[in-house]
């Protein structure tokens, strides 16, 4: 189950994540008053952080910045609050949620071609797999389900895939919170776990060196970190959190059935085309090791 859960997550990631890097989305958000893409990395335009938080939170309604902090749990709170506060001065949840899925659909069609029967078949399976999701403690997935599918073709597929992606993310938050970790601590452990240099990806979540120093000191006191980085005990803890996340995907895997491999292969094919077409960063740790 762990293997299937992680393969599904990795295959879904570029299909859903295209929405954060698509020029169609950047241009539409800029027309609302958000900033343009601030930079390119490896040929992929990065998202404006205010538009990122606002567009992703929109399915939950006009939430206060502090509420969004609870959902975007690995980010430093002040950058989430600033993004949401600006966002609701520029637009409203219904408008940006609609624009988000429309532009995601346009990007997928540009990269993968017009939606066909195969897209509908995959979507139907993903929608069916979300029928028994346990929503308590999973705000982003619940928001998308409340919003409901919009349109057809790639729009509907993006919504269905986004539900499952956010569900895993919400479940991951539940797992590391239950393990007694803080956000900077799970970020620190996540870098070496994903094969990255310490304080690389974790710094992109907005944490200061001071906050990470405090987190590192606590990890050291618990035997999960030393001068070489993550210890064997720390690795075991981090793996147990991922396994706890996998377990929460049980009903999804059950509903996808024994032929889940065929679904994953189809998603992997799309993911590869998306990455090769510059629609998603090829070096993303979420794609490599989701």
PDB file of C-alpha atoms in Angstrom:
ATOM      1  CA  UNK A   1       0.000   0.000   0.000  1.00  0.00           C
ATOM      2  CA  UNK A   2       2.842   2.368   0.815  1.00  0.00           C
ATOM      3  CA  UNK A   3       4.378   1.858  -2.623  1.00  0.00           C
ATOM      4  CA  UNK A   4       1.085   2.437  -4.429  1.00  0.00           C
ATOM      5  CA  UNK A   5       0.268   5.512  -2.349  1.00  0.00           C
ATOM      6  CA  UNK A   6       3.620   7.139  -3.117  1.00  0.00           C
ATOM      7  CA  UNK A   7       3.582   6.248  -6.808  1.00  0.00           C
ATOM      8  CA  UNK A   8       0.111   7.770  -7.116  1.00  0.00           C
ATOM      9  CA  UNK A   9       1.203  10.940  -5.312  1.00  0.00           C
ATOM     10  CA  UNK A  10       4.274  11.369  -7.509  1.00  0.00           C
ATOM     11  CA  UNK A  11       2.276  10.788 -10.694  1.00  0.00           C
ATOM     12  CA  UNK A  12      -0.438  13.257  -9.688  1.00  0.00           C
ATOM     13  CA  UNK A  13       2.011  15.984  -8.684  1.00  0.00           C
ATOM     14  CA  UNK A  14       2.928  17.507 -12.097  1.00  0.00           C
ATOM     15  CA  UNK A  15      -0.633  17.123 -13.400  1.00  0.00           C
ATOM     16  CA  UNK A  16      -1.989  19.176 -10.498  1.00  0.00           C
ATOM     17  CA  UNK A  17       1.107  21.278  -9.865  1.00  0.00           C
ATOM     18  CA  UNK A  18       1.102  22.734 -13.376  1.00  0.00           C
ATOM     19  CA  UNK A  19      -1.358  25.302 -12.013  1.00  0.00           C
ATOM     20  CA  UNK A  20       1.415  26.919  -9.946  1.00  0.00           C
ATOM     21  CA  UNK A  21       3.786  27.426 -12.880  1.00  0.00           C
ATOM     22  CA  UNK A  22       1.563  27.941 -15.935  1.00  0.00           C
ATOM     23  CA  UNK A  23       1.971  31.244 -17.786  1.00  0.00           C
ATOM     24  CA  UNK A  24      -1.799  31.177 -18.323  1.00  0.00           C
ATOM     25  CA  UNK A  25      -2.270  31.377 -14.549  1.00  0.00           C
ATOM     26  CA  UNK A  26       0.440  33.979 -13.993  1.00  0.00           C
ATOM     27  CA  UNK A  27      -1.081  36.272 -16.639  1.00  0.00           C
ATOM     28  CA  UNK A  28      -4.617  35.878 -15.280  1.00  0.00           C
ATOM     29  CA  UNK A  29      -3.551  36.630 -11.705  1.00  0.00           C
ATOM     30  CA  UNK A  30      -1.562  39.634 -12.886  1.00  0.00           C
ATOM     31  CA  UNK A  31      -4.719  41.005 -14.510  1.00  0.00           C
ATOM     32  CA  UNK A  32      -6.366  40.817 -11.085  1.00  0.00           C
ATOM     33  CA  UNK A  33      -3.596  42.973  -9.638  1.00  0.00           C
ATOM     34  CA  UNK A  34      -1.149  40.383  -8.326  1.00  0.00           C
ATOM     35  CA  UNK A  35       2.529  40.584  -9.190  1.00  0.00           C
ATOM     36  CA  UNK A  36       4.041  38.801 -12.187  1.00  0.00           C
ATOM     37  CA  UNK A  37       6.111  35.670 -11.862  1.00  0.00           C
ATOM     38  CA  UNK A  38       9.148  36.855  -9.863  1.00  0.00           C
ATOM     39  CA  UNK A  39      11.710  34.622 -11.557  1.00  0.00           C
ATOM     40  CA  UNK A  40      12.398  31.518 -13.593  1.00  0.00           C
ATOM     41  CA  UNK A  41      14.090  28.445 -12.232  1.00  0.00           C
ATOM     42  CA  UNK A  42      15.331  25.826 -14.669  1.00  0.00           C
ATOM     43  CA  UNK A  43      13.177  27.386 -17.364  1.00  0.00           C
ATOM     44  CA  UNK A  44       9.959  27.276 -15.319  1.00  0.00           C
ATOM     45  CA  UNK A  45       8.302  30.536 -14.213  1.00  0.00           C
ATOM     46  CA  UNK A  46       7.789  30.557 -10.444  1.00  0.00           C
ATOM     47  CA  UNK A  47       4.494  31.739  -8.911  1.00  0.00           C
ATOM     48  CA  UNK A  48       3.849  35.082  -7.263  1.00  0.00           C
ATOM     49  CA  UNK A  49       3.574  34.060  -3.607  1.00  0.00           C
ATOM     50  CA  UNK A  50       0.492  36.208  -2.879  1.00  0.00           C
ATOM     51  CA  UNK A  51      -1.389  34.727  -5.821  1.00  0.00           C
ATOM     52  CA  UNK A  52      -0.225  31.264  -4.797  1.00  0.00           C
ATOM     53  CA  UNK A  53      -1.747  31.446  -1.334  1.00  0.00           C
ATOM     54  CA  UNK A  54      -4.919  33.238  -2.425  1.00  0.00           C
ATOM     55  CA  UNK A  55      -5.714  30.966  -5.354  1.00  0.00           C
ATOM     56  CA  UNK A  56      -5.027  27.800  -3.407  1.00  0.00           C
ATOM     57  CA  UNK A  57      -7.040  28.937  -0.368  1.00  0.00           C
ATOM     58  CA  UNK A  58     -10.006  30.133  -2.432  1.00  0.00           C
ATOM     59  CA  UNK A  59     -11.848  26.814  -2.268  1.00  0.00           C
ATOM     60  CA  UNK A  60     -12.219  27.336   1.492  1.00  0.00           C
ATOM     61  CA  UNK A  61     -13.955  30.681   0.997  1.00  0.00           C
ATOM     62  CA  UNK A  62     -12.870  34.089   2.244  1.00  0.00           C
ATOM     63  CA  UNK A  63     -10.777  32.718   5.088  1.00  0.00           C
ATOM     64  CA  UNK A  64      -8.783  34.938   7.426  1.00  0.00           C
ATOM     65  CA  UNK A  65      -5.016  34.764   7.062  1.00  0.00           C
ATOM     66  CA  UNK A  66      -4.677  32.951  10.381  1.00  0.00           C
ATOM     67  CA  UNK A  67      -7.045  30.237   9.155  1.00  0.00           C
ATOM     68  CA  UNK A  68      -4.980  29.853   6.007  1.00  0.00           C
ATOM     69  CA  UNK A  69      -1.890  29.404   8.196  1.00  0.00           C
ATOM     70  CA  UNK A  70      -3.492  26.269   9.621  1.00  0.00           C
ATOM     71  CA  UNK A  71      -3.968  24.898   6.117  1.00  0.00           C
ATOM     72  CA  UNK A  72      -0.569  25.939   4.709  1.00  0.00           C
ATOM     73  CA  UNK A  73       1.111  24.505   7.744  1.00  0.00           C
ATOM     74  CA  UNK A  74       4.741  24.209   6.606  1.00  0.00           C
ATOM     75  CA  UNK A  75       4.974  27.893   5.620  1.00  0.00           C
ATOM     76  CA  UNK A  76       6.139  30.679   7.916  1.00  0.00           C
ATOM     77  CA  UNK A  77       2.865  32.260   9.133  1.00  0.00           C
ATOM     78  CA  UNK A  78       3.559  35.910   8.327  1.00  0.00           C
ATOM     79  CA  UNK A  79       4.036  35.265   4.594  1.00  0.00           C
ATOM     80  CA  UNK A  80       0.764  33.331   4.437  1.00  0.00           C
ATOM     81  CA  UNK A  81      -1.139  36.077   6.243  1.00  0.00           C
ATOM     82  CA  UNK A  82       0.360  38.784   4.019  1.00  0.00           C
ATOM     83  CA  UNK A  83      -0.542  36.836   0.896  1.00  0.00           C
ATOM     84  CA  UNK A  84      -4.136  36.228   1.965  1.00  0.00           C
ATOM     85  CA  UNK A  85      -4.676  39.796   3.204  1.00  0.00           C
ATOM     86  CA  UNK A  86      -3.505  41.209  -0.119  1.00  0.00           C
ATOM     87  CA  UNK A  87      -5.427  38.616  -2.082  1.00  0.00           C
ATOM     88  CA  UNK A  88      -8.826  39.485  -0.647  1.00  0.00           C
ATOM     89  CA  UNK A  89      -8.197  43.148  -1.401  1.00  0.00           C
ATOM     90  CA  UNK A  90      -7.698  42.261  -5.068  1.00  0.00           C
ATOM     91  CA  UNK A  91     -10.321  39.605  -5.726  1.00  0.00           C
ATOM     92  CA  UNK A  92     -12.874  37.267  -4.182  1.00  0.00           C
ATOM     93  CA  UNK A  93     -12.786  33.478  -3.684  1.00  0.00           C
ATOM     94  CA  UNK A  94     -15.278  32.572  -6.414  1.00  0.00           C
ATOM     95  CA  UNK A  95     -13.478  34.634  -9.045  1.00  0.00           C
ATOM     96  CA  UNK A  96      -9.976  33.391  -8.405  1.00  0.00           C
ATOM     97  CA  UNK A  97     -11.090  29.782  -7.874  1.00  0.00           C
ATOM     98  CA  UNK A  98     -12.792  29.841 -11.286  1.00  0.00           C
ATOM     99  CA  UNK A  99      -9.790  31.481 -12.957  1.00  0.00           C
ATOM    100  CA  UNK A 100      -7.456  28.977 -11.332  1.00  0.00           C
ATOM    101  CA  UNK A 101      -9.150  25.888 -12.731  1.00  0.00           C
ATOM    102  CA  UNK A 102      -9.821  27.473 -16.133  1.00  0.00           C
ATOM    103  CA  UNK A 103      -6.162  28.401 -16.535  1.00  0.00           C
ATOM    104  CA  UNK A 104      -4.994  25.017 -15.253  1.00  0.00           C
ATOM    105  CA  UNK A 105      -7.182  23.401 -17.898  1.00  0.00           C
ATOM    106  CA  UNK A 106      -5.764  25.674 -20.599  1.00  0.00           C
ATOM    107  CA  UNK A 107      -2.217  24.793 -19.553  1.00  0.00           C
ATOM    108  CA  UNK A 108      -2.927  21.056 -19.571  1.00  0.00           C
ATOM    109  CA  UNK A 109      -4.513  21.296 -23.019  1.00  0.00           C
ATOM    110  CA  UNK A 110      -1.513  23.245 -24.317  1.00  0.00           C
ATOM    111  CA  UNK A 111       0.894  20.647 -22.938  1.00  0.00           C
ATOM    112  CA  UNK A 112      -1.083  17.444 -23.511  1.00  0.00           C
ATOM    113  CA  UNK A 113      -3.572  18.241 -26.265  1.00  0.00           C
ATOM    114  CA  UNK A 114      -7.378  18.289 -26.220  1.00  0.00           C
ATOM    115  CA  UNK A 115      -9.106  16.123 -23.624  1.00  0.00           C
ATOM    116  CA  UNK A 116     -10.362  12.800 -24.952  1.00  0.00           C
ATOM    117  CA  UNK A 117     -12.183   9.726 -23.666  1.00  0.00           C
ATOM    118  CA  UNK A 118      -9.083   8.581 -21.816  1.00  0.00           C
ATOM    119  CA  UNK A 119      -9.075  11.824 -19.822  1.00  0.00           C
ATOM    120  CA  UNK A 120     -12.699  11.247 -18.907  1.00  0.00           C
ATOM    121  CA  UNK A 121     -11.981   7.663 -17.862  1.00  0.00           C
ATOM    122  CA  UNK A 122      -9.112   8.687 -15.608  1.00  0.00           C
ATOM    123  CA  UNK A 123     -11.209  11.501 -14.139  1.00  0.00           C
ATOM    124  CA  UNK A 124     -14.103   9.168 -13.390  1.00  0.00           C
ATOM    125  CA  UNK A 125     -11.760   6.874 -11.483  1.00  0.00           C
ATOM    126  CA  UNK A 126     -10.269   9.732  -9.485  1.00  0.00           C
ATOM    127  CA  UNK A 127     -13.713  11.111  -8.661  1.00  0.00           C
ATOM    128  CA  UNK A 128     -14.878   7.680  -7.548  1.00  0.00           C
ATOM    129  CA  UNK A 129     -11.792   7.314  -5.345  1.00  0.00           C
ATOM    130  CA  UNK A 130     -12.684  10.505  -3.470  1.00  0.00           C
ATOM    131  CA  UNK A 131     -16.127   9.250  -2.476  1.00  0.00           C
ATOM    132  CA  UNK A 132     -15.130   7.918   0.947  1.00  0.00           C
ATOM    133  CA  UNK A 133     -12.571  10.485   2.015  1.00  0.00           C
ATOM    134  CA  UNK A 134     -12.601  11.289   5.730  1.00  0.00           C
ATOM    135  CA  UNK A 135     -12.648  15.090   5.758  1.00  0.00           C
ATOM    136  CA  UNK A 136     -12.195  16.016   9.460  1.00  0.00           C
ATOM    137  CA  UNK A 137      -8.820  17.728   9.825  1.00  0.00           C
ATOM    138  CA  UNK A 138      -8.399  18.102   6.059  1.00  0.00           C
ATOM    139  CA  UNK A 139      -9.385  21.679   5.183  1.00  0.00           C
ATOM    140  CA  UNK A 140      -7.953  22.011   1.686  1.00  0.00           C
ATOM    141  CA  UNK A 141      -9.419  18.756   0.427  1.00  0.00           C
ATOM    142  CA  UNK A 142     -12.757  19.572   2.065  1.00  0.00           C
ATOM    143  CA  UNK A 143     -12.789  22.992   0.422  1.00  0.00           C
ATOM    144  CA  UNK A 144     -12.268  21.525  -3.028  1.00  0.00           C
ATOM    145  CA  UNK A 145     -14.990  18.940  -2.501  1.00  0.00           C
ATOM    146  CA  UNK A 146     -17.357  21.678  -1.334  1.00  0.00           C
ATOM    147  CA  UNK A 147     -16.455  23.724  -4.403  1.00  0.00           C
ATOM    148  CA  UNK A 148     -17.219  20.752  -6.621  1.00  0.00           C
ATOM    149  CA  UNK A 149     -16.069  19.960 -10.156  1.00  0.00           C
ATOM    150  CA  UNK A 150     -16.224  22.743 -12.704  1.00  0.00           C
ATOM    151  CA  UNK A 151     -16.607  22.123 -16.400  1.00  0.00           C
ATOM    152  CA  UNK A 152     -15.456  18.996 -18.176  1.00  0.00           C
ATOM    153  CA  UNK A 153     -12.347  17.542 -19.772  1.00  0.00           C
ATOM    154  CA  UNK A 154      -9.100  18.834 -18.274  1.00  0.00           C
ATOM    155  CA  UNK A 155     -10.970  21.160 -15.886  1.00  0.00           C
ATOM    156  CA  UNK A 156     -12.766  18.262 -14.263  1.00  0.00           C
ATOM    157  CA  UNK A 157      -9.636  16.123 -14.202  1.00  0.00           C
ATOM    158  CA  UNK A 158      -7.614  18.878 -12.551  1.00  0.00           C
ATOM    159  CA  UNK A 159     -10.226  19.297  -9.840  1.00  0.00           C
ATOM    160  CA  UNK A 160     -10.380  15.534  -9.152  1.00  0.00           C
ATOM    161  CA  UNK A 161      -6.601  15.198  -9.025  1.00  0.00           C
ATOM    162  CA  UNK A 162      -6.305  18.296  -6.846  1.00  0.00           C
ATOM    163  CA  UNK A 163      -8.712  16.795  -4.303  1.00  0.00           C
ATOM    164  CA  UNK A 164      -6.477  13.750  -3.868  1.00  0.00           C
ATOM    165  CA  UNK A 165      -3.280  15.804  -3.800  1.00  0.00           C
ATOM    166  CA  UNK A 166      -4.618  18.129  -1.122  1.00  0.00           C
ATOM    167  CA  UNK A 167      -6.022  15.188   0.823  1.00  0.00           C
ATOM    168  CA  UNK A 168      -2.573  13.632   1.031  1.00  0.00           C
ATOM    169  CA  UNK A 169      -1.092  16.988   2.008  1.00  0.00           C
ATOM    170  CA  UNK A 170      -3.675  17.503   4.741  1.00  0.00           C
ATOM    171  CA  UNK A 171      -3.048  13.948   5.943  1.00  0.00           C
ATOM    172  CA  UNK A 172       0.692  14.556   6.005  1.00  0.00           C
ATOM    173  CA  UNK A 173       0.135  17.580   8.239  1.00  0.00           C
ATOM    174  CA  UNK A 174      -1.956  15.451  10.585  1.00  0.00           C
ATOM    175  CA  UNK A 175       0.844  12.872  10.724  1.00  0.00           C
ATOM    176  CA  UNK A 176       3.701  15.232  11.616  1.00  0.00           C
ATOM    177  CA  UNK A 177       1.584  17.207  14.077  1.00  0.00           C
ATOM    178  CA  UNK A 178       0.644  13.935  15.787  1.00  0.00           C
ATOM    179  CA  UNK A 179       4.366  13.102  15.977  1.00  0.00           C
ATOM    180  CA  UNK A 180       4.886  16.276  18.027  1.00  0.00           C
ATOM    181  CA  UNK A 181       6.909  18.197  15.449  1.00  0.00           C
ATOM    182  CA  UNK A 182       6.796  21.881  14.613  1.00  0.00           C
ATOM    183  CA  UNK A 183       6.711  23.178  11.058  1.00  0.00           C
ATOM    184  CA  UNK A 184      10.406  24.161  10.966  1.00  0.00           C
ATOM    185  CA  UNK A 185      11.312  20.749  12.400  1.00  0.00           C
ATOM    186  CA  UNK A 186       9.445  18.758   9.748  1.00  0.00           C
ATOM    187  CA  UNK A 187      10.945  21.033   7.097  1.00  0.00           C
ATOM    188  CA  UNK A 188      14.470  20.395   8.374  1.00  0.00           C
ATOM    189  CA  UNK A 189      13.947  16.631   8.446  1.00  0.00           C
ATOM    190  CA  UNK A 190      12.367  16.760   4.996  1.00  0.00           C
ATOM    191  CA  UNK A 191      15.427  18.117   3.184  1.00  0.00           C
ATOM    192  CA  UNK A 192      17.774  15.134   3.659  1.00  0.00           C
ATOM    193  CA  UNK A 193      14.825  12.733   3.495  1.00  0.00           C
ATOM    194  CA  UNK A 194      14.202  13.998  -0.035  1.00  0.00           C
ATOM    195  CA  UNK A 195      17.888  13.901  -0.936  1.00  0.00           C
ATOM    196  CA  UNK A 196      18.376  17.659  -0.657  1.00  0.00           C
ATOM    197  CA  UNK A 197      20.958  19.781   1.114  1.00  0.00           C
ATOM    198  CA  UNK A 198      19.989  20.906   4.625  1.00  0.00           C
ATOM    199  CA  UNK A 199      18.008  24.151   4.699  1.00  0.00           C
ATOM    200  CA  UNK A 200      17.430  24.181   0.950  1.00  0.00           C
ATOM    201  CA  UNK A 201      13.776  23.390   0.280  1.00  0.00           C
ATOM    202  CA  UNK A 202      12.918  24.295   3.885  1.00  0.00           C
ATOM    203  CA  UNK A 203      14.135  27.861   3.348  1.00  0.00           C
ATOM    204  CA  UNK A 204      11.691  28.203   0.451  1.00  0.00           C
ATOM    205  CA  UNK A 205       8.877  27.898   2.990  1.00  0.00           C
ATOM    206  CA  UNK A 206       9.917  31.255   4.445  1.00  0.00           C
ATOM    207  CA  UNK A 207      11.638  30.155   7.658  1.00  0.00           C
ATOM    208  CA  UNK A 208      14.497  32.289   8.941  1.00  0.00           C
ATOM    209  CA  UNK A 209      17.868  30.816   9.874  1.00  0.00           C
ATOM    210  CA  UNK A 210      17.043  31.673  13.485  1.00  0.00           C
ATOM    211  CA  UNK A 211      13.816  29.650  13.407  1.00  0.00           C
ATOM    212  CA  UNK A 212      15.641  26.736  11.799  1.00  0.00           C
ATOM    213  CA  UNK A 213      18.438  27.001  14.383  1.00  0.00           C
ATOM    214  CA  UNK A 214      15.875  26.607  17.167  1.00  0.00           C
ATOM    215  CA  UNK A 215      14.314  23.656  15.379  1.00  0.00           C
ATOM    216  CA  UNK A 216      17.690  22.033  14.826  1.00  0.00           C
ATOM    217  CA  UNK A 217      18.588  22.409  18.500  1.00  0.00           C
ATOM    218  CA  UNK A 218      15.445  20.533  19.520  1.00  0.00           C
ATOM    219  CA  UNK A 219      16.032  17.795  16.932  1.00  0.00           C
ATOM    220  CA  UNK A 220      19.557  17.383  18.305  1.00  0.00           C
ATOM    221  CA  UNK A 221      18.228  17.114  21.860  1.00  0.00           C
ATOM    222  CA  UNK A 222      15.949  14.278  20.754  1.00  0.00           C
ATOM    223  CA  UNK A 223      18.712  12.433  18.897  1.00  0.00           C
ATOM    224  CA  UNK A 224      17.235  13.050  15.463  1.00  0.00           C
ATOM    225  CA  UNK A 225      19.972  15.391  14.197  1.00  0.00           C
ATOM    226  CA  UNK A 226      23.739  15.689  14.605  1.00  0.00           C
ATOM    227  CA  UNK A 227      26.723  17.333  12.925  1.00  0.00           C
ATOM    228  CA  UNK A 228      26.265  15.037   9.904  1.00  0.00           C
ATOM    229  CA  UNK A 229      22.582  15.925   9.545  1.00  0.00           C
ATOM    230  CA  UNK A 230      19.671  13.592  10.081  1.00  0.00           C
ATOM    231  CA  UNK A 231      20.495  10.584  12.265  1.00  0.00           C
ATOM    232  CA  UNK A 232      19.272   7.016  11.810  1.00  0.00           C
ATOM    233  CA  UNK A 233      16.669   7.662  14.499  1.00  0.00           C
ATOM    234  CA  UNK A 234      15.616  10.866  12.752  1.00  0.00           C
ATOM    235  CA  UNK A 235      15.304   9.053   9.440  1.00  0.00           C
ATOM    236  CA  UNK A 236      13.181   6.364  11.069  1.00  0.00           C
ATOM    237  CA  UNK A 237      10.903   9.028  12.521  1.00  0.00           C
ATOM    238  CA  UNK A 238      10.569  10.803   9.182  1.00  0.00           C
ATOM    239  CA  UNK A 239       9.788   7.538   7.416  1.00  0.00           C
ATOM    240  CA  UNK A 240       7.157   6.687  10.031  1.00  0.00           C
ATOM    241  CA  UNK A 241       5.447  10.022   9.292  1.00  0.00           C
ATOM    242  CA  UNK A 242       5.375   9.206   5.590  1.00  0.00           C
ATOM    243  CA  UNK A 243       3.995   5.760   6.338  1.00  0.00           C
ATOM    244  CA  UNK A 244       1.284   7.311   8.518  1.00  0.00           C
ATOM    245  CA  UNK A 245       0.436   9.557   5.556  1.00  0.00           C
ATOM    246  CA  UNK A 246       0.274   6.542   3.243  1.00  0.00           C
ATOM    247  CA  UNK A 247      -2.096   4.760   5.625  1.00  0.00           C
ATOM    248  CA  UNK A 248      -4.531   7.652   5.429  1.00  0.00           C
ATOM    249  CA  UNK A 249      -4.803   7.049   1.670  1.00  0.00           C
ATOM    250  CA  UNK A 250      -6.180   3.562   2.276  1.00  0.00           C
ATOM    251  CA  UNK A 251      -9.737   4.178   1.072  1.00  0.00           C
ATOM    252  CA  UNK A 252      -8.445   5.921  -2.059  1.00  0.00           C
ATOM    253  CA  UNK A 253      -6.310   2.915  -2.981  1.00  0.00           C
ATOM    254  CA  UNK A 254      -9.130   0.497  -2.188  1.00  0.00           C
ATOM    255  CA  UNK A 255     -11.539   2.397  -4.416  1.00  0.00           C
ATOM    256  CA  UNK A 256      -9.019   2.630  -7.260  1.00  0.00           C
ATOM    257  CA  UNK A 257      -8.834  -1.153  -7.186  1.00  0.00           C
ATOM    258  CA  UNK A 258      -6.284  -3.746  -8.208  1.00  0.00           C
ATOM    259  CA  UNK A 259      -5.642  -2.144 -11.590  1.00  0.00           C
ATOM    260  CA  UNK A 260      -4.238   1.017 -10.040  1.00  0.00           C
ATOM    261  CA  UNK A 261      -0.997   0.390 -11.941  1.00  0.00           C
ATOM    262  CA  UNK A 262      -2.729   1.216 -15.230  1.00  0.00           C
ATOM    263  CA  UNK A 263      -3.986   4.507 -13.812  1.00  0.00           C
ATOM    264  CA  UNK A 264      -0.560   5.427 -12.444  1.00  0.00           C
ATOM    265  CA  UNK A 265       1.081   4.636 -15.789  1.00  0.00           C
ATOM    266  CA  UNK A 266      -1.338   6.952 -17.591  1.00  0.00           C
ATOM    267  CA  UNK A 267      -0.693   9.725 -15.080  1.00  0.00           C
ATOM    268  CA  UNK A 268       3.068   9.134 -15.268  1.00  0.00           C
ATOM    269  CA  UNK A 269       2.947   9.481 -19.056  1.00  0.00           C
ATOM    270  CA  UNK A 270       1.160  12.815 -18.753  1.00  0.00           C
ATOM    271  CA  UNK A 271       3.519  13.903 -15.983  1.00  0.00           C
ATOM    272  CA  UNK A 272       6.570  13.194 -18.138  1.00  0.00           C
ATOM    273  CA  UNK A 273       5.178  15.206 -21.043  1.00  0.00           C
ATOM    274  CA  UNK A 274       4.322  18.080 -18.704  1.00  0.00           C
ATOM    275  CA  UNK A 275       7.822  18.151 -17.222  1.00  0.00           C
ATOM    276  CA  UNK A 276       9.493  17.866 -20.618  1.00  0.00           C
ATOM    277  CA  UNK A 277       7.310  20.725 -21.873  1.00  0.00           C
ATOM    278  CA  UNK A 278       8.387  23.024 -19.029  1.00  0.00           C
ATOM    279  CA  UNK A 279       5.043  22.870 -17.259  1.00  0.00           C
ATOM    280  CA  UNK A 280       6.482  21.660 -13.964  1.00  0.00           C
ATOM    281  CA  UNK A 281      10.007  21.754 -12.460  1.00  0.00           C
ATOM    282  CA  UNK A 282      11.937  18.619 -13.338  1.00  0.00           C
ATOM    283  CA  UNK A 283      13.947  18.831 -10.112  1.00  0.00           C
ATOM    284  CA  UNK A 284      10.996  19.205  -7.751  1.00  0.00           C
ATOM    285  CA  UNK A 285      11.443  17.001  -4.663  1.00  0.00           C
ATOM    286  CA  UNK A 286       7.677  16.452  -4.586  1.00  0.00           C
ATOM    287  CA  UNK A 287       7.774  14.916  -8.041  1.00  0.00           C
ATOM    288  CA  UNK A 288      10.879  12.846  -7.368  1.00  0.00           C
ATOM    289  CA  UNK A 289       9.895  11.511  -4.007  1.00  0.00           C
ATOM    290  CA  UNK A 290       6.246  12.242  -3.275  1.00  0.00           C
TER     291      UNK A 290
END
